[in-house]
XYZ file of C-alpha atoms in Angstrom:
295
model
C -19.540 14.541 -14.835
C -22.974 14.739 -16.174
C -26.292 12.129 -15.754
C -26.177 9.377 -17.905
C -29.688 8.668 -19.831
C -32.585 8.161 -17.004
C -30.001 5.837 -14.962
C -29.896 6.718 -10.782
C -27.226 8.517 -10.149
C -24.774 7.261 -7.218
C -21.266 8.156 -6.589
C -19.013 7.237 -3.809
C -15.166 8.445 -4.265
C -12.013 7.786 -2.256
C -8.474 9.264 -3.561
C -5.334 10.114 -3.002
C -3.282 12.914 -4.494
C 0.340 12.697 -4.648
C 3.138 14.995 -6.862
C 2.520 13.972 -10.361
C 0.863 10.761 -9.438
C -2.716 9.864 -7.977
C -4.658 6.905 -7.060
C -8.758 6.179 -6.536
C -11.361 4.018 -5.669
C -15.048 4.919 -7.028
C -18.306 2.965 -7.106
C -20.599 4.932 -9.922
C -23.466 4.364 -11.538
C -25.831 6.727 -13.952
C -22.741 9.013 -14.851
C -20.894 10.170 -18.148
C -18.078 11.766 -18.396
C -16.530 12.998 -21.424
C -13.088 14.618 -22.041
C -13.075 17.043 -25.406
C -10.802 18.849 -27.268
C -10.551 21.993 -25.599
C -10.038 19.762 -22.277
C -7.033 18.459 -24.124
C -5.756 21.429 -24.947
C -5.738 23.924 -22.117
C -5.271 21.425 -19.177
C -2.022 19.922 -21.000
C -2.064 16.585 -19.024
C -0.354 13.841 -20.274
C -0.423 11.595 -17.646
C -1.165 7.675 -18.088
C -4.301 6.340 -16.330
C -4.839 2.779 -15.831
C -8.668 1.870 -15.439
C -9.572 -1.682 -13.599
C -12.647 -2.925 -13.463
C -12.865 -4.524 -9.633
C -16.604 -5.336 -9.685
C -20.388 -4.848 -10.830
C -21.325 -3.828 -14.031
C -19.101 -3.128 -17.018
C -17.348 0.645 -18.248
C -18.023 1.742 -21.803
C -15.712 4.247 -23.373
C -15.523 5.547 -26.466
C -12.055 6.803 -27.246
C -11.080 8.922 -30.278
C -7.357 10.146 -31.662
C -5.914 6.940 -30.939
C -3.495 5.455 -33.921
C -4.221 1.767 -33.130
C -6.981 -0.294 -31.586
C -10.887 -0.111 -31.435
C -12.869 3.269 -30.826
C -15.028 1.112 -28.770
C -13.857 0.140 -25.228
C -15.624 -1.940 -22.410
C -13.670 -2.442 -19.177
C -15.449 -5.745 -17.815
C -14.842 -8.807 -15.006
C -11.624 -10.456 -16.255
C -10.650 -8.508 -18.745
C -7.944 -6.093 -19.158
C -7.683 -3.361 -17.443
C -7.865 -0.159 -19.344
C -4.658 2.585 -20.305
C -5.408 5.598 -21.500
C -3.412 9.167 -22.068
C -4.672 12.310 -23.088
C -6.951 11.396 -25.579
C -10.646 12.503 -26.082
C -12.879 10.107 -24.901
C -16.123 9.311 -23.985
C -17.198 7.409 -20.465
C -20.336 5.675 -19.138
C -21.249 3.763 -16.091
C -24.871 3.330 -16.760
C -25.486 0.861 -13.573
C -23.408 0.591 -10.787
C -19.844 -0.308 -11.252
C -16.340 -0.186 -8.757
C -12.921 0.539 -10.026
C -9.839 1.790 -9.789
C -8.212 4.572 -11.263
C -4.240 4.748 -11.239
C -2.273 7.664 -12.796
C 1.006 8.613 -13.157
C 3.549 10.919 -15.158
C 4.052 9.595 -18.718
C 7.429 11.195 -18.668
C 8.544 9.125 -15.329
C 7.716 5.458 -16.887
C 8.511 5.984 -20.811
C 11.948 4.812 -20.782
C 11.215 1.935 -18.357
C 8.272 0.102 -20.088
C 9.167 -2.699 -22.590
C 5.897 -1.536 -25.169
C 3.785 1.338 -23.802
C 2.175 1.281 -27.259
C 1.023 -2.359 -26.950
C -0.181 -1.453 -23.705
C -2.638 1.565 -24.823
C -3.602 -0.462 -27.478
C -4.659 -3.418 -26.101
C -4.617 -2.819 -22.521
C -3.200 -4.703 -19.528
C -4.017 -7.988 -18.813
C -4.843 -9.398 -15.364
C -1.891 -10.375 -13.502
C -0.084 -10.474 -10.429
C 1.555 -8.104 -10.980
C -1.430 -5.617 -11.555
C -3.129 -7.056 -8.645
C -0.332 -5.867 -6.420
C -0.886 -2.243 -8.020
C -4.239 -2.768 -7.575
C -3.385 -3.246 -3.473
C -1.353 -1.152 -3.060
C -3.531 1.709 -4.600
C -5.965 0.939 -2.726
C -4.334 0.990 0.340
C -2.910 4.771 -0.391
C -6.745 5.651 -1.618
C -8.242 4.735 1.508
C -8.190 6.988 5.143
C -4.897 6.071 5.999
C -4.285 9.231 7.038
C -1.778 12.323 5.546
C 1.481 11.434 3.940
C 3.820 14.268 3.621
C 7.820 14.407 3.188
C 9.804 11.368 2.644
C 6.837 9.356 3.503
C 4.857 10.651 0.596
C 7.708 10.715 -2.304
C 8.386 6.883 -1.354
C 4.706 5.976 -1.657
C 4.418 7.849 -4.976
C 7.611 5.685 -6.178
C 6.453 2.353 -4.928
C 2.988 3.327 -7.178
C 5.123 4.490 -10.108
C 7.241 1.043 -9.727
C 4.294 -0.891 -9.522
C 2.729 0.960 -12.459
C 5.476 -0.170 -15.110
C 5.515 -3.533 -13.403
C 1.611 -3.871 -14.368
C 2.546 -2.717 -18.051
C 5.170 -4.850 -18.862
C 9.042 -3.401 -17.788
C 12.104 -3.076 -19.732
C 14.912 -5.235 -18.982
C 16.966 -2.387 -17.636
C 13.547 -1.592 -15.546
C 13.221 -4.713 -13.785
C 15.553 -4.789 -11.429
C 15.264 -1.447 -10.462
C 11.546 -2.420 -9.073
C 12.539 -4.897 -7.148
C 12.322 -3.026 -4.187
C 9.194 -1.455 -4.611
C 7.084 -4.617 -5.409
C 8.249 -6.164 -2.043
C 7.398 -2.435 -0.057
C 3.683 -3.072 -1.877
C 3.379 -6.985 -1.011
C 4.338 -5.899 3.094
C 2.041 -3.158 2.630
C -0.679 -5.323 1.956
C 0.047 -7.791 4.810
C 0.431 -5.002 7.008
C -3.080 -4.185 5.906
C -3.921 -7.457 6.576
C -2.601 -7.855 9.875
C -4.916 -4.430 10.929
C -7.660 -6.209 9.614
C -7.476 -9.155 11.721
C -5.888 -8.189 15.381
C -8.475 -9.840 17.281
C -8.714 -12.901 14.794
C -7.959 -15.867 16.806
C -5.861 -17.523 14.223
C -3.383 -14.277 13.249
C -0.128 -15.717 12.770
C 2.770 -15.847 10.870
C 1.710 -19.035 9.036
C -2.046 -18.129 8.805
C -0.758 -14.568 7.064
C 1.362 -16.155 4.780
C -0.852 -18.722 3.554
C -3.290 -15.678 2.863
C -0.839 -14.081 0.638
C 0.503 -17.030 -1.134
C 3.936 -16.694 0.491
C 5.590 -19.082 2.575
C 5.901 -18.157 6.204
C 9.870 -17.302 5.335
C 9.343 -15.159 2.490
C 6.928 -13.020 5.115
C 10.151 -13.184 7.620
C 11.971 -12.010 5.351
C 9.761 -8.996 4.236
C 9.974 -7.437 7.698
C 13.347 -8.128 7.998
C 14.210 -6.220 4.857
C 12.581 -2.897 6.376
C 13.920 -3.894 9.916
C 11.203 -5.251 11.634
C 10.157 -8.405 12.334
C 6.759 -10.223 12.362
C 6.099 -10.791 15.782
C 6.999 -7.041 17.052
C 4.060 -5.897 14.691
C 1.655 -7.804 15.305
C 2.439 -6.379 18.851
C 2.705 -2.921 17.767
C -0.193 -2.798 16.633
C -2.255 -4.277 18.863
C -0.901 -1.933 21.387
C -1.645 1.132 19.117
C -5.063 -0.515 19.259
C -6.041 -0.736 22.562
C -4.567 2.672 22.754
C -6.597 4.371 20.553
C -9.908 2.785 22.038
C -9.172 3.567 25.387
C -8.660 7.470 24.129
C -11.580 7.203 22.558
C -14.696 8.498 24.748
C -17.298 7.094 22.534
C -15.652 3.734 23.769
C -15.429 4.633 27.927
C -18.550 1.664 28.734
C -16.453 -0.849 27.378
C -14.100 -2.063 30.127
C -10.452 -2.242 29.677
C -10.644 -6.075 29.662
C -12.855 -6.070 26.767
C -10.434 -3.882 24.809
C -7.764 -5.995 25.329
C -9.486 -8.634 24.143
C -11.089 -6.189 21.048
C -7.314 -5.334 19.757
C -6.428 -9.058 19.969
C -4.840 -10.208 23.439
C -5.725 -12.984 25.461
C -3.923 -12.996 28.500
C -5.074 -9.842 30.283
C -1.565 -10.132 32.284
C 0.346 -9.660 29.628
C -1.661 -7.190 28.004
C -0.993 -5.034 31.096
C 2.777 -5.823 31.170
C 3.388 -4.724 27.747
C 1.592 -1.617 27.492
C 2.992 0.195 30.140
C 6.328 -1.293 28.968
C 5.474 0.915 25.984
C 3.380 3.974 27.003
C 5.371 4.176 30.369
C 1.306 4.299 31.772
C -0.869 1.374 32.800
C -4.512 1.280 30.306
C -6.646 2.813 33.583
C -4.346 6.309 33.560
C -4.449 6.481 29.971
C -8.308 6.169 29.941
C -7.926 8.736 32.358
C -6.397 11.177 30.589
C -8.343 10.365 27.592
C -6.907 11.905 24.481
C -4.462 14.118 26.092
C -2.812 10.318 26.610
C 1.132 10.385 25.383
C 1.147 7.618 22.295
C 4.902 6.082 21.465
């Protein structure tokens, strides 16, 4: 990365690194970056990077080696987002811009996209298809916390699934992403529901009207992993109050204000069901503080 021109330069970077794949959130502004030949040779990365643009000002590239399309790129508001392989190119985000970047193994998603050239020629259009990568991504690039094991080869599929999705699958590839598009869409309502604990309207109806679902398609998401909408909402909430009464930065706010904080309004019940599921009543786990058992 080097200073672009006289611009200010600013750079603010979440990611998330995964085998083969990787996704990121950046807001930049007065940077270049610029990929040679010798990069291209000794780093021998093929993978496929989607660009989006998801706000401010627009990304020039200049790309070269490619056997189709313009040299000239600009990833802007509404328009498509931007694939690109292992190509030399040329990058500028003179004033401050915020996107996405999205990688993933070229070898993993050849065979299962319909017309990868038409793709790095032209791009990706907007979609909702890319907006649930988009989501999703997002949701691994921010502080989440570490994935490891089964948990982190399923999130790396879902992103690879929703990657050829974006593009444009096969017809032998669409079925076989089924799965993963609906993990993504109760990822994001998950997301949502974290968001919004202590919002007075939370519900299964307010959630799905949010998303564009109907409340039974929502149902139906939780059932598919075995959960259910109501128990979550609870979970959480719980997991909530937990963590702020472990947390000593946190000990002048009383335990009736927490409750209230991570979304219940009936302080009785509140009461009932945490010990029900920490097997300790909110004043002994304040009391032990972080050394508190969690479920």
């Amino acid at each position: 990365m080097d200073r672009h021109e006289d611009e200010r330069m600013a750079f603010d970077f979440s990611l998330r690194i995964m085998p083969n794949a990787y996704a990121s959130f950046q807001t930049m502004s007065g940077m270049a970056n610029m990929r040679q030949k010798t990069h291209v040779a000794l780093d021998g990365n093929d993978d496929l990077c989607l660009l989006v643009h998801r706000g401010g000002h627009p990304i020039q590239m200049r790309l070269h080696d490619r056997r189709h399309g313009r040299d000239e790129v600009t990833v802007g508001p509404g328009g498509p987002a931007h694939l690109r392989g292992n190509e030399e190119r040329y990058s500028a985000w003179s004033l401050e811009s915020h996107s996405q970047v999205i990688c993933v193994s070229r070898a993993q998603i050849t065979a299962a996209v319909g017309n990868l050239d038409h793709a790095l020629d032209n791009g990706v259009p907007q979609s909702a298809a890319l907006d649930l990568l988009c989501g999703y991504a997002r949701t691994l690039a921010s502080d989440i916390g570490p994935l490891g094991g089964e948990a982190l080869l399923q999130a790396r599929k879902t992103l690879t699934d929703l990657f050829i999705l974006a593009i444009g699958p096969g017809r032998d590839a669409m079925e076989a992403t089924k799965d993963s598009a609906r993990a993504a869409k109760l990822a994001r309502i998950k997301e949502d529901i974290g968001n919004n604990l202590a919002h007075p309207d939370l519900s299964l109806d307010w959630i799905a009207g949010r998303h564009g679902l109907s409340p039974r398609a929502v149902r139906d998401l939780f059932y598919a992993s075995s959960a259910n909408f109501t128990d979550h909402v609870l979970a959480a909430r719980l997991e909530r109050a937990h963590q702020r009464l472990c947390d000593p930065r946190l000990a002048h706010h009383s335990i009736t204000a927490i409750a209230y904080q991570s979304g219940f309004g009936d302080l009785s019940w509140f009461n009932q069901a945490f010990r029900r599921r920490y097997r300790m009543t909110p004043s002994e786990v304040r009391r032990f503080g972080p050394a508190a058992p969690s479920a």
